[in-house]
Tab-separated table of C-alpha atoms in Angstrom:
chain	number	residue	atom	x	y	z
A	1	MET	CA	0.000	0.000	0.000
A	2	ILE	CA	1.239	3.502	-0.791
A	3	ARG	CA	0.076	6.946	0.350
A	4	VAL	CA	-0.957	9.508	-2.250
A	5	GLN	CA	-2.838	12.830	-2.281
A	6	ARG	CA	-5.792	13.947	-4.329
A	7	LEU	CA	-5.472	17.349	-5.995
A	8	ASN	CA	-7.404	18.876	-3.068
A	9	GLY	CA	-4.679	17.621	-0.680
A	10	LYS	CA	-6.703	14.805	0.885
A	11	GLU	CA	-4.388	11.869	1.595
A	12	PHE	CA	-5.415	8.273	1.014
A	13	VAL	CA	-3.811	4.867	0.583
A	14	ILE	CA	-3.935	2.683	-2.520
A	15	ASN	CA	-3.029	-0.920	-3.188
A	16	SER	CA	-0.054	-0.681	-5.530
A	17	GLU	CA	-0.581	-4.291	-6.637
A	18	LEU	CA	-3.768	-3.197	-8.423
A	19	ILE	CA	-2.167	-0.433	-10.508
A	20	LEU	CA	-2.446	-1.111	-14.225
A	21	PHE	CA	-0.650	2.044	-15.360
A	22	VAL	CA	0.260	5.600	-14.346
A	23	GLU	CA	0.251	8.502	-16.774
A	24	ALA	CA	0.858	12.251	-16.768
A	25	THR	CA	-1.891	14.095	-18.658
A	26	PRO	CA	-0.436	16.635	-17.277
A	27	ASP	CA	-1.998	15.650	-13.924
A	28	THR	CA	-0.973	12.194	-12.755
A	29	VAL	CA	-3.710	9.649	-13.377
A	30	ILE	CA	-3.519	6.172	-11.850
A	31	THR	CA	-5.581	3.495	-13.571
A	32	PHE	CA	-6.306	0.311	-11.651
A	33	THR	CA	-6.942	-3.200	-12.921
A	34	THR	CA	-10.604	-2.556	-12.019
A	35	CYS	CA	-10.626	0.313	-14.596
A	36	GLN	CA	-11.096	2.855	-11.773
A	37	LYS	CA	-9.010	6.004	-12.142
A	38	VAL	CA	-7.759	8.520	-9.611
A	39	VAL	CA	-5.963	11.819	-10.154
A	40	VAL	CA	-3.163	12.541	-7.678
A	41	LYS	CA	-0.700	15.332	-6.851
A	42	GLU	CA	2.385	13.108	-7.042
A	43	THR	CA	4.395	12.815	-10.249
A	44	VAL	CA	4.732	9.564	-12.151
A	45	ASP	CA	8.307	9.241	-10.857
A	46	GLU	CA	7.171	9.747	-7.242
A	47	ILE	CA	4.563	7.003	-7.656
A	48	ILE	CA	7.186	4.652	-9.093
A	49	ASP	CA	9.560	5.429	-6.207
A	50	ARG	CA	6.855	4.759	-3.625
A	51	ILE	CA	5.960	1.442	-5.248
A	52	LEU	CA	9.618	0.384	-5.324
A	53	ASP	CA	10.089	1.421	-1.681
A	54	PHE	CA	6.988	-0.515	-0.651
A	55	LYS	CA	8.084	-3.650	-2.534
A	56	ALA	CA	11.619	-3.446	-1.136
A	57	LYS	CA	10.258	-3.082	2.398
A	58	SER	CA	7.923	-6.030	1.851
A	59	ILE	CA	10.815	-8.214	0.681
A	60	LEU	CA	12.958	-7.196	3.675
A	61	ASP	CA	10.114	-7.839	6.114
A	62	LYS	CA	9.505	-11.251	4.583
A	63	SER	CA	13.194	-12.244	4.728
A	64	ASN	CA	13.465	-11.061	8.358
A	65	ASN	CA	10.518	-13.249	9.341
A	66	GLU	CA	11.971	-16.435	7.828
């Protein structure tokens, strides 16, 4: 799960495993596998970084628990 902000500044959390693609139109639009879309303040690169950080943390947590 990653934290993002709507254009009005309201923060919410999304399941990064359900992201189909992210595009800049120029606002950043996240499209999910469910075909839902959300517009967020973060850039495409920020979204990618947050997903990578989340996945890296998940891998570390898993290896520490084994």
